[in-house]
Amino acid sequence: VREGGNYIRRINLELAPLPVEDFRKLRDEKIGTYVCFQETYDPVLYEKYHPAGTPKADYDNRVTVFDRAMEAGIRDVGLGVLFGLADYRFEVLALMEHAHHLEAVFGCGPHTISFPRIEPADNAPLTRDIPYTLSDDDFKKIIAIIRISLPYTGIILSTRESEEMRTELFDYGVSQISAGSRTNPGAYAKDSADTGSQFSLGDHRTLDEVIS
């Protein structure tokens, strides 16, 4: 609790997939939402983009991560893919089917779904030649489709998108946006060095400006 009575009500975690026993430890600490991005649901393309690296290269381990989290008692989970890695139509169908699977097995669908698009990133050639580009019009369309098909789910939009795009997409069903983001490691520390950004930002407003 901080001075004036303010306090952190909820801590959400975005972590690599874990076994059930580790998810139980997170449940016991009363975390908020557990988030993990599939990156792409296409198993062939997933293998292409992850040729090595255990366990991240294990498609099955990643796609079943929320089953383990929910088995451990974590009911708030957040889905997401990185649009641009595969055909967006397949990814949207897969997101909906994943949500319906969790509802059928655990009686609870995802708390949130995130919609990041590939943006230029340091030392990442693929981001300069995106395999499956997603136009602004199609981007708006898929957010509307998810809002209609999963009306209970929070839709998250990051600072990858421009101020204008984020403002417009509130009308399409976006319910949560980030603000004041920094994408290079250590960037929130004072006097931090430029350690290379993970992706380019489209909305550079401060936290206060976004809240206003």
PDB file of C-alpha atoms in Angstrom:
ATOM      1  CA  VAL A   1       0.000   0.000   0.000  1.00  0.00           C
ATOM      2  CA  ARG A   2       1.394   3.380  -1.016  1.00  0.00           C
ATOM      3  CA  GLU A   3       0.968   6.759   0.627  1.00  0.00           C
ATOM      4  CA  GLY A   4      -2.577   8.008   0.243  1.00  0.00           C
ATOM      5  CA  GLY A   5      -4.087   4.529   0.306  1.00  0.00           C
ATOM      6  CA  ASN A   6      -3.294   3.558  -3.283  1.00  0.00           C
ATOM      7  CA  TYR A   7      -2.351  -0.050  -3.845  1.00  0.00           C
ATOM      8  CA  ILE A   8      -1.723  -2.565  -6.599  1.00  0.00           C
ATOM      9  CA  ARG A   9      -4.968  -4.480  -6.942  1.00  0.00           C
ATOM     10  CA  ARG A  10      -3.834  -7.037  -9.472  1.00  0.00           C
ATOM     11  CA  ILE A  11      -0.589  -8.432 -10.886  1.00  0.00           C
ATOM     12  CA  ASN A  12      -0.824 -10.135 -14.261  1.00  0.00           C
ATOM     13  CA  LEU A  13       1.973 -12.352 -15.524  1.00  0.00           C
ATOM     14  CA  GLU A  14       3.227 -13.059 -19.036  1.00  0.00           C
ATOM     15  CA  LEU A  15       5.513 -16.065 -18.799  1.00  0.00           C
ATOM     16  CA  ALA A  16       6.720 -18.959 -20.918  1.00  0.00           C
ATOM     17  CA  PRO A  17       4.702 -22.193 -20.513  1.00  0.00           C
ATOM     18  CA  LEU A  18       5.093 -23.973 -17.184  1.00  0.00           C
ATOM     19  CA  PRO A  19       4.180 -27.405 -15.784  1.00  0.00           C
ATOM     20  CA  VAL A  20       1.051 -27.783 -13.646  1.00  0.00           C
ATOM     21  CA  GLU A  21       2.967 -27.826 -10.354  1.00  0.00           C
ATOM     22  CA  ASP A  22       4.511 -24.422 -11.084  1.00  0.00           C
ATOM     23  CA  PHE A  23       1.158 -22.980 -12.081  1.00  0.00           C
ATOM     24  CA  ARG A  24      -0.180 -24.131  -8.707  1.00  0.00           C
ATOM     25  CA  LYS A  25       2.504 -22.016  -7.015  1.00  0.00           C
ATOM     26  CA  LEU A  26       1.342 -18.975  -8.995  1.00  0.00           C
ATOM     27  CA  ARG A  27      -2.265 -19.736  -8.082  1.00  0.00           C
ATOM     28  CA  ASP A  28      -1.332 -19.875  -4.392  1.00  0.00           C
ATOM     29  CA  GLU A  29       0.217 -16.400  -4.737  1.00  0.00           C
ATOM     30  CA  LYS A  30      -3.126 -15.168  -6.116  1.00  0.00           C
ATOM     31  CA  ILE A  31      -1.885 -13.796  -9.432  1.00  0.00           C
ATOM     32  CA  GLY A  32      -4.311 -12.014 -11.755  1.00  0.00           C
ATOM     33  CA  THR A  33      -4.341 -13.058 -15.413  1.00  0.00           C
ATOM     34  CA  TYR A  34      -1.766 -15.469 -16.820  1.00  0.00           C
ATOM     35  CA  VAL A  35      -0.838 -14.469 -20.394  1.00  0.00           C
ATOM     36  CA  CYS A  36       1.032 -16.442 -23.047  1.00  0.00           C
ATOM     37  CA  PHE A  37       1.079 -15.718 -26.778  1.00  0.00           C
ATOM     38  CA  GLN A  38       0.900 -18.666 -29.144  1.00  0.00           C
ATOM     39  CA  GLU A  39       2.647 -16.505 -31.779  1.00  0.00           C
ATOM     40  CA  THR A  40       1.030 -18.636 -34.516  1.00  0.00           C
ATOM     41  CA  TYR A  41      -1.407 -21.525 -34.371  1.00  0.00           C
ATOM     42  CA  ASP A  42      -0.151 -22.922 -37.678  1.00  0.00           C
ATOM     43  CA  PRO A  43       2.023 -25.899 -36.613  1.00  0.00           C
ATOM     44  CA  VAL A  44       4.020 -25.978 -39.847  1.00  0.00           C
ATOM     45  CA  LEU A  45       4.853 -22.280 -39.697  1.00  0.00           C
ATOM     46  CA  TYR A  46       5.459 -22.487 -35.953  1.00  0.00           C
ATOM     47  CA  GLU A  47       8.179 -25.071 -36.599  1.00  0.00           C
ATOM     48  CA  LYS A  48       9.644 -22.852 -39.322  1.00  0.00           C
ATOM     49  CA  TYR A  49       9.860 -19.849 -36.993  1.00  0.00           C
ATOM     50  CA  HIS A  50      11.151 -21.911 -34.044  1.00  0.00           C
ATOM     51  CA  PRO A  51      13.729 -24.313 -35.539  1.00  0.00           C
ATOM     52  CA  ALA A  52      15.520 -24.770 -32.199  1.00  0.00           C
ATOM     53  CA  GLY A  53      15.270 -23.947 -28.538  1.00  0.00           C
ATOM     54  CA  THR A  54      13.691 -26.186 -25.925  1.00  0.00           C
ATOM     55  CA  PRO A  55      10.955 -25.962 -24.818  1.00  0.00           C
ATOM     56  CA  LYS A  56       9.792 -23.035 -26.990  1.00  0.00           C
ATOM     57  CA  ALA A  57      10.191 -25.057 -30.183  1.00  0.00           C
ATOM     58  CA  ASP A  58       7.671 -27.583 -28.788  1.00  0.00           C
ATOM     59  CA  TYR A  59       4.374 -26.552 -30.412  1.00  0.00           C
ATOM     60  CA  ASP A  60       2.250 -28.944 -28.384  1.00  0.00           C
ATOM     61  CA  ASN A  61       3.729 -27.735 -25.099  1.00  0.00           C
ATOM     62  CA  ARG A  62       2.852 -24.167 -25.980  1.00  0.00           C
ATOM     63  CA  VAL A  63      -0.627 -24.684 -27.397  1.00  0.00           C
ATOM     64  CA  THR A  64      -1.721 -26.669 -24.299  1.00  0.00           C
ATOM     65  CA  VAL A  65      -0.315 -24.190 -21.772  1.00  0.00           C
ATOM     66  CA  PHE A  66      -3.714 -22.864 -20.687  1.00  0.00           C
ATOM     67  CA  ASP A  67      -5.004 -26.381 -20.054  1.00  0.00           C
ATOM     68  CA  ARG A  68      -2.219 -26.796 -17.507  1.00  0.00           C
ATOM     69  CA  ALA A  69      -2.811 -23.351 -16.011  1.00  0.00           C
ATOM     70  CA  MET A  70      -6.528 -23.998 -15.611  1.00  0.00           C
ATOM     71  CA  GLU A  71      -5.927 -27.500 -14.295  1.00  0.00           C
ATOM     72  CA  ALA A  72      -3.820 -25.819 -11.611  1.00  0.00           C
ATOM     73  CA  GLY A  73      -6.718 -23.544 -10.673  1.00  0.00           C
ATOM     74  CA  ILE A  74      -5.868 -20.367 -12.595  1.00  0.00           C
ATOM     75  CA  ARG A  75      -9.099 -19.260 -14.235  1.00  0.00           C
ATOM     76  CA  ASP A  76      -8.001 -15.941 -15.770  1.00  0.00           C
ATOM     77  CA  VAL A  77      -5.886 -16.528 -18.874  1.00  0.00           C
ATOM     78  CA  GLY A  78      -4.977 -14.304 -21.811  1.00  0.00           C
ATOM     79  CA  LEU A  79      -4.575 -15.521 -25.399  1.00  0.00           C
ATOM     80  CA  GLY A  80      -2.832 -13.883 -28.317  1.00  0.00           C
ATOM     81  CA  VAL A  81      -1.057 -14.418 -31.620  1.00  0.00           C
ATOM     82  CA  LEU A  82       1.421 -12.255 -33.503  1.00  0.00           C
ATOM     83  CA  PHE A  83      -0.463 -11.223 -36.618  1.00  0.00           C
ATOM     84  CA  GLY A  84       1.761 -11.333 -39.678  1.00  0.00           C
ATOM     85  CA  LEU A  85       3.251 -14.791 -39.127  1.00  0.00           C
ATOM     86  CA  ALA A  86       0.378 -16.678 -40.789  1.00  0.00           C
ATOM     87  CA  ASP A  87      -2.897 -16.129 -42.635  1.00  0.00           C
ATOM     88  CA  TYR A  88      -4.978 -13.935 -40.316  1.00  0.00           C
ATOM     89  CA  ARG A  89      -8.169 -15.834 -41.182  1.00  0.00           C
ATOM     90  CA  PHE A  90      -6.710 -19.074 -39.862  1.00  0.00           C
ATOM     91  CA  GLU A  91      -5.388 -17.351 -36.728  1.00  0.00           C
ATOM     92  CA  VAL A  92      -8.777 -15.802 -35.893  1.00  0.00           C
ATOM     93  CA  LEU A  93     -10.545 -19.143 -36.283  1.00  0.00           C
ATOM     94  CA  ALA A  94      -7.901 -20.795 -34.106  1.00  0.00           C
ATOM     95  CA  LEU A  95      -8.304 -18.147 -31.401  1.00  0.00           C
ATOM     96  CA  MET A  96     -12.062 -18.709 -31.342  1.00  0.00           C
ATOM     97  CA  GLU A  97     -11.670 -22.492 -31.266  1.00  0.00           C
ATOM     98  CA  HIS A  98      -9.110 -22.237 -28.465  1.00  0.00           C
ATOM     99  CA  ALA A  99     -11.520 -20.093 -26.460  1.00  0.00           C
ATOM    100  CA  HIS A 100     -14.379 -22.533 -27.070  1.00  0.00           C
ATOM    101  CA  HIS A 101     -12.147 -25.449 -26.027  1.00  0.00           C
ATOM    102  CA  LEU A 102     -11.371 -23.797 -22.694  1.00  0.00           C
ATOM    103  CA  GLU A 103     -15.065 -23.065 -22.162  1.00  0.00           C
ATOM    104  CA  ALA A 104     -16.024 -26.671 -22.932  1.00  0.00           C
ATOM    105  CA  VAL A 105     -13.352 -28.286 -20.749  1.00  0.00           C
ATOM    106  CA  PHE A 106     -13.023 -25.819 -17.862  1.00  0.00           C
ATOM    107  CA  GLY A 107     -16.253 -23.831 -18.039  1.00  0.00           C
ATOM    108  CA  CYS A 108     -14.380 -20.566 -18.532  1.00  0.00           C
ATOM    109  CA  GLY A 109     -13.079 -18.846 -21.659  1.00  0.00           C
ATOM    110  CA  PRO A 110     -10.141 -16.431 -21.882  1.00  0.00           C
ATOM    111  CA  HIS A 111     -10.112 -13.287 -19.752  1.00  0.00           C
ATOM    112  CA  THR A 112      -8.376 -11.354 -22.539  1.00  0.00           C
ATOM    113  CA  ILE A 113      -7.182 -11.628 -26.133  1.00  0.00           C
ATOM    114  CA  SER A 114      -4.348  -9.442 -27.438  1.00  0.00           C
ATOM    115  CA  PHE A 115      -3.910  -8.279 -31.029  1.00  0.00           C
ATOM    116  CA  PRO A 116      -0.266  -7.393 -31.752  1.00  0.00           C
ATOM    117  CA  ARG A 117       0.832  -6.903 -35.359  1.00  0.00           C
ATOM    118  CA  ILE A 118       4.453  -7.383 -36.397  1.00  0.00           C
ATOM    119  CA  GLU A 119       6.373  -4.113 -36.275  1.00  0.00           C
ATOM    120  CA  PRO A 120      10.024  -3.430 -37.203  1.00  0.00           C
ATOM    121  CA  ALA A 121      12.449  -4.672 -34.546  1.00  0.00           C
ATOM    122  CA  ASP A 122      16.213  -4.454 -34.144  1.00  0.00           C
ATOM    123  CA  ASN A 123      18.177  -7.408 -35.568  1.00  0.00           C
ATOM    124  CA  ALA A 124      15.012  -9.168 -36.771  1.00  0.00           C
ATOM    125  CA  PRO A 125      15.043  -9.384 -40.596  1.00  0.00           C
ATOM    126  CA  LEU A 126      11.601 -11.026 -40.728  1.00  0.00           C
ATOM    127  CA  THR A 127      10.030  -7.836 -39.366  1.00  0.00           C
ATOM    128  CA  ARG A 128      11.265  -5.966 -42.442  1.00  0.00           C
ATOM    129  CA  ASP A 129       9.650  -8.468 -44.806  1.00  0.00           C
ATOM    130  CA  ILE A 130       6.471  -9.606 -43.068  1.00  0.00           C
ATOM    131  CA  PRO A 131       5.297 -13.014 -44.372  1.00  0.00           C
ATOM    132  CA  TYR A 132       1.551 -12.303 -44.091  1.00  0.00           C
ATOM    133  CA  THR A 133       0.814  -8.594 -43.954  1.00  0.00           C
ATOM    134  CA  LEU A 134      -2.436  -7.493 -42.333  1.00  0.00           C
ATOM    135  CA  SER A 135      -4.064  -4.324 -43.648  1.00  0.00           C
ATOM    136  CA  ASP A 136      -5.668  -1.754 -41.360  1.00  0.00           C
ATOM    137  CA  ASP A 137      -9.128  -2.624 -42.716  1.00  0.00           C
ATOM    138  CA  ASP A 138      -8.645  -6.351 -42.073  1.00  0.00           C
ATOM    139  CA  PHE A 139      -7.228  -5.554 -38.639  1.00  0.00           C
ATOM    140  CA  LYS A 140     -10.397  -3.643 -37.736  1.00  0.00           C
ATOM    141  CA  LYS A 141     -12.493  -6.493 -39.112  1.00  0.00           C
ATOM    142  CA  ILE A 142     -10.890  -9.221 -36.985  1.00  0.00           C
ATOM    143  CA  ILE A 143     -11.271  -7.193 -33.797  1.00  0.00           C
ATOM    144  CA  ALA A 144     -14.975  -6.750 -34.566  1.00  0.00           C
ATOM    145  CA  ILE A 145     -15.302 -10.489 -35.286  1.00  0.00           C
ATOM    146  CA  ILE A 146     -13.708 -11.465 -31.970  1.00  0.00           C
ATOM    147  CA  ARG A 147     -15.860  -8.953 -30.111  1.00  0.00           C
ATOM    148  CA  ILE A 148     -19.030 -10.463 -31.608  1.00  0.00           C
ATOM    149  CA  SER A 149     -17.978 -14.095 -31.157  1.00  0.00           C
ATOM    150  CA  LEU A 150     -16.506 -13.694 -27.648  1.00  0.00           C
ATOM    151  CA  PRO A 151     -18.513 -10.860 -26.070  1.00  0.00           C
ATOM    152  CA  TYR A 152     -17.258 -11.564 -22.533  1.00  0.00           C
ATOM    153  CA  THR A 153     -13.567 -11.297 -23.412  1.00  0.00           C
ATOM    154  CA  GLY A 154     -11.374  -8.256 -22.835  1.00  0.00           C
ATOM    155  CA  ILE A 155      -9.647  -7.096 -26.031  1.00  0.00           C
ATOM    156  CA  ILE A 156      -6.194  -5.601 -25.538  1.00  0.00           C
ATOM    157  CA  LEU A 157      -4.431  -3.253 -27.958  1.00  0.00           C
ATOM    158  CA  SER A 158      -0.790  -2.296 -27.457  1.00  0.00           C
ATOM    159  CA  THR A 159       1.198   0.819 -28.263  1.00  0.00           C
ATOM    160  CA  ARG A 160       2.330  -0.841 -31.501  1.00  0.00           C
ATOM    161  CA  GLU A 161      -0.705   0.843 -33.081  1.00  0.00           C
ATOM    162  CA  SER A 162      -0.997   4.580 -33.724  1.00  0.00           C
ATOM    163  CA  GLU A 163      -2.959   6.996 -31.563  1.00  0.00           C
ATOM    164  CA  GLU A 164      -5.550   7.355 -34.347  1.00  0.00           C
ATOM    165  CA  MET A 165      -5.966   3.606 -34.808  1.00  0.00           C
ATOM    166  CA  ARG A 166      -6.297   2.943 -31.094  1.00  0.00           C
ATOM    167  CA  THR A 167      -8.888   5.686 -30.676  1.00  0.00           C
ATOM    168  CA  GLU A 168     -10.983   4.351 -33.561  1.00  0.00           C
ATOM    169  CA  LEU A 169     -10.784   0.744 -32.389  1.00  0.00           C
ATOM    170  CA  PHE A 170     -12.554   1.524 -29.136  1.00  0.00           C
ATOM    171  CA  ASP A 171     -15.656   1.622 -31.354  1.00  0.00           C
ATOM    172  CA  TYR A 172     -14.866  -1.898 -32.609  1.00  0.00           C
ATOM    173  CA  GLY A 173     -14.708  -3.462 -29.161  1.00  0.00           C
ATOM    174  CA  VAL A 174     -11.237  -2.805 -27.719  1.00  0.00           C
ATOM    175  CA  SER A 175     -11.560  -2.646 -23.934  1.00  0.00           C
ATOM    176  CA  GLN A 176      -7.965  -2.279 -22.696  1.00  0.00           C
ATOM    177  CA  ILE A 177      -4.922  -0.398 -23.982  1.00  0.00           C
ATOM    178  CA  SER A 178      -1.385  -0.013 -22.726  1.00  0.00           C
ATOM    179  CA  ALA A 179       0.283   3.369 -22.271  1.00  0.00           C
ATOM    180  CA  GLY A 180       3.760   4.805 -21.822  1.00  0.00           C
ATOM    181  CA  SER A 181       5.316   1.570 -23.059  1.00  0.00           C
ATOM    182  CA  ARG A 182       9.038   0.966 -23.565  1.00  0.00           C
ATOM    183  CA  THR A 183      10.231  -2.052 -25.537  1.00  0.00           C
ATOM    184  CA  ASN A 184      13.981  -2.238 -24.933  1.00  0.00           C
ATOM    185  CA  PRO A 185      15.258  -4.200 -21.913  1.00  0.00           C
ATOM    186  CA  GLY A 186      15.718  -2.045 -18.824  1.00  0.00           C
ATOM    187  CA  ALA A 187      14.014   0.956 -20.423  1.00  0.00           C
ATOM    188  CA  TYR A 188      11.887   1.773 -17.371  1.00  0.00           C
ATOM    189  CA  ALA A 189      14.958   2.284 -15.174  1.00  0.00           C
ATOM    190  CA  LYS A 190      16.444   5.727 -14.682  1.00  0.00           C
ATOM    191  CA  ASP A 191      19.307   6.598 -17.028  1.00  0.00           C
ATOM    192  CA  SER A 192      18.725   3.415 -19.013  1.00  0.00           C
ATOM    193  CA  ALA A 193      20.837   2.828 -22.096  1.00  0.00           C
ATOM    194  CA  ASP A 194      19.438   2.068 -25.531  1.00  0.00           C
ATOM    195  CA  THR A 195      19.600  -1.720 -25.485  1.00  0.00           C
ATOM    196  CA  GLY A 196      17.631  -2.268 -28.679  1.00  0.00           C
ATOM    197  CA  SER A 197      13.863  -2.213 -29.059  1.00  0.00           C
ATOM    198  CA  GLN A 198      11.797  -5.372 -29.354  1.00  0.00           C
ATOM    199  CA  PHE A 199       9.379  -3.606 -31.707  1.00  0.00           C
ATOM    200  CA  SER A 200       8.534  -0.107 -32.893  1.00  0.00           C
ATOM    201  CA  LEU A 201       5.958   1.995 -31.080  1.00  0.00           C
ATOM    202  CA  GLY A 202       3.086   3.701 -32.857  1.00  0.00           C
ATOM    203  CA  ASP A 203       1.648   5.613 -29.905  1.00  0.00           C
ATOM    204  CA  HIS A 204       4.187   7.722 -28.027  1.00  0.00           C
ATOM    205  CA  ARG A 205       1.825   9.520 -25.657  1.00  0.00           C
ATOM    206  CA  THR A 206       2.487   9.548 -21.929  1.00  0.00           C
ATOM    207  CA  LEU A 207       0.393   7.588 -19.451  1.00  0.00           C
ATOM    208  CA  ASP A 208      -1.431  10.760 -18.352  1.00  0.00           C
ATOM    209  CA  GLU A 209      -2.214  11.717 -21.939  1.00  0.00           C
ATOM    210  CA  VAL A 210      -3.691   8.305 -22.699  1.00  0.00           C
ATOM    211  CA  ILE A 211      -5.778   8.287 -19.504  1.00  0.00           C
ATOM    212  CA  SER A 212      -7.067  11.768 -20.329  1.00  0.00           C
TER     213      SER A 212
END
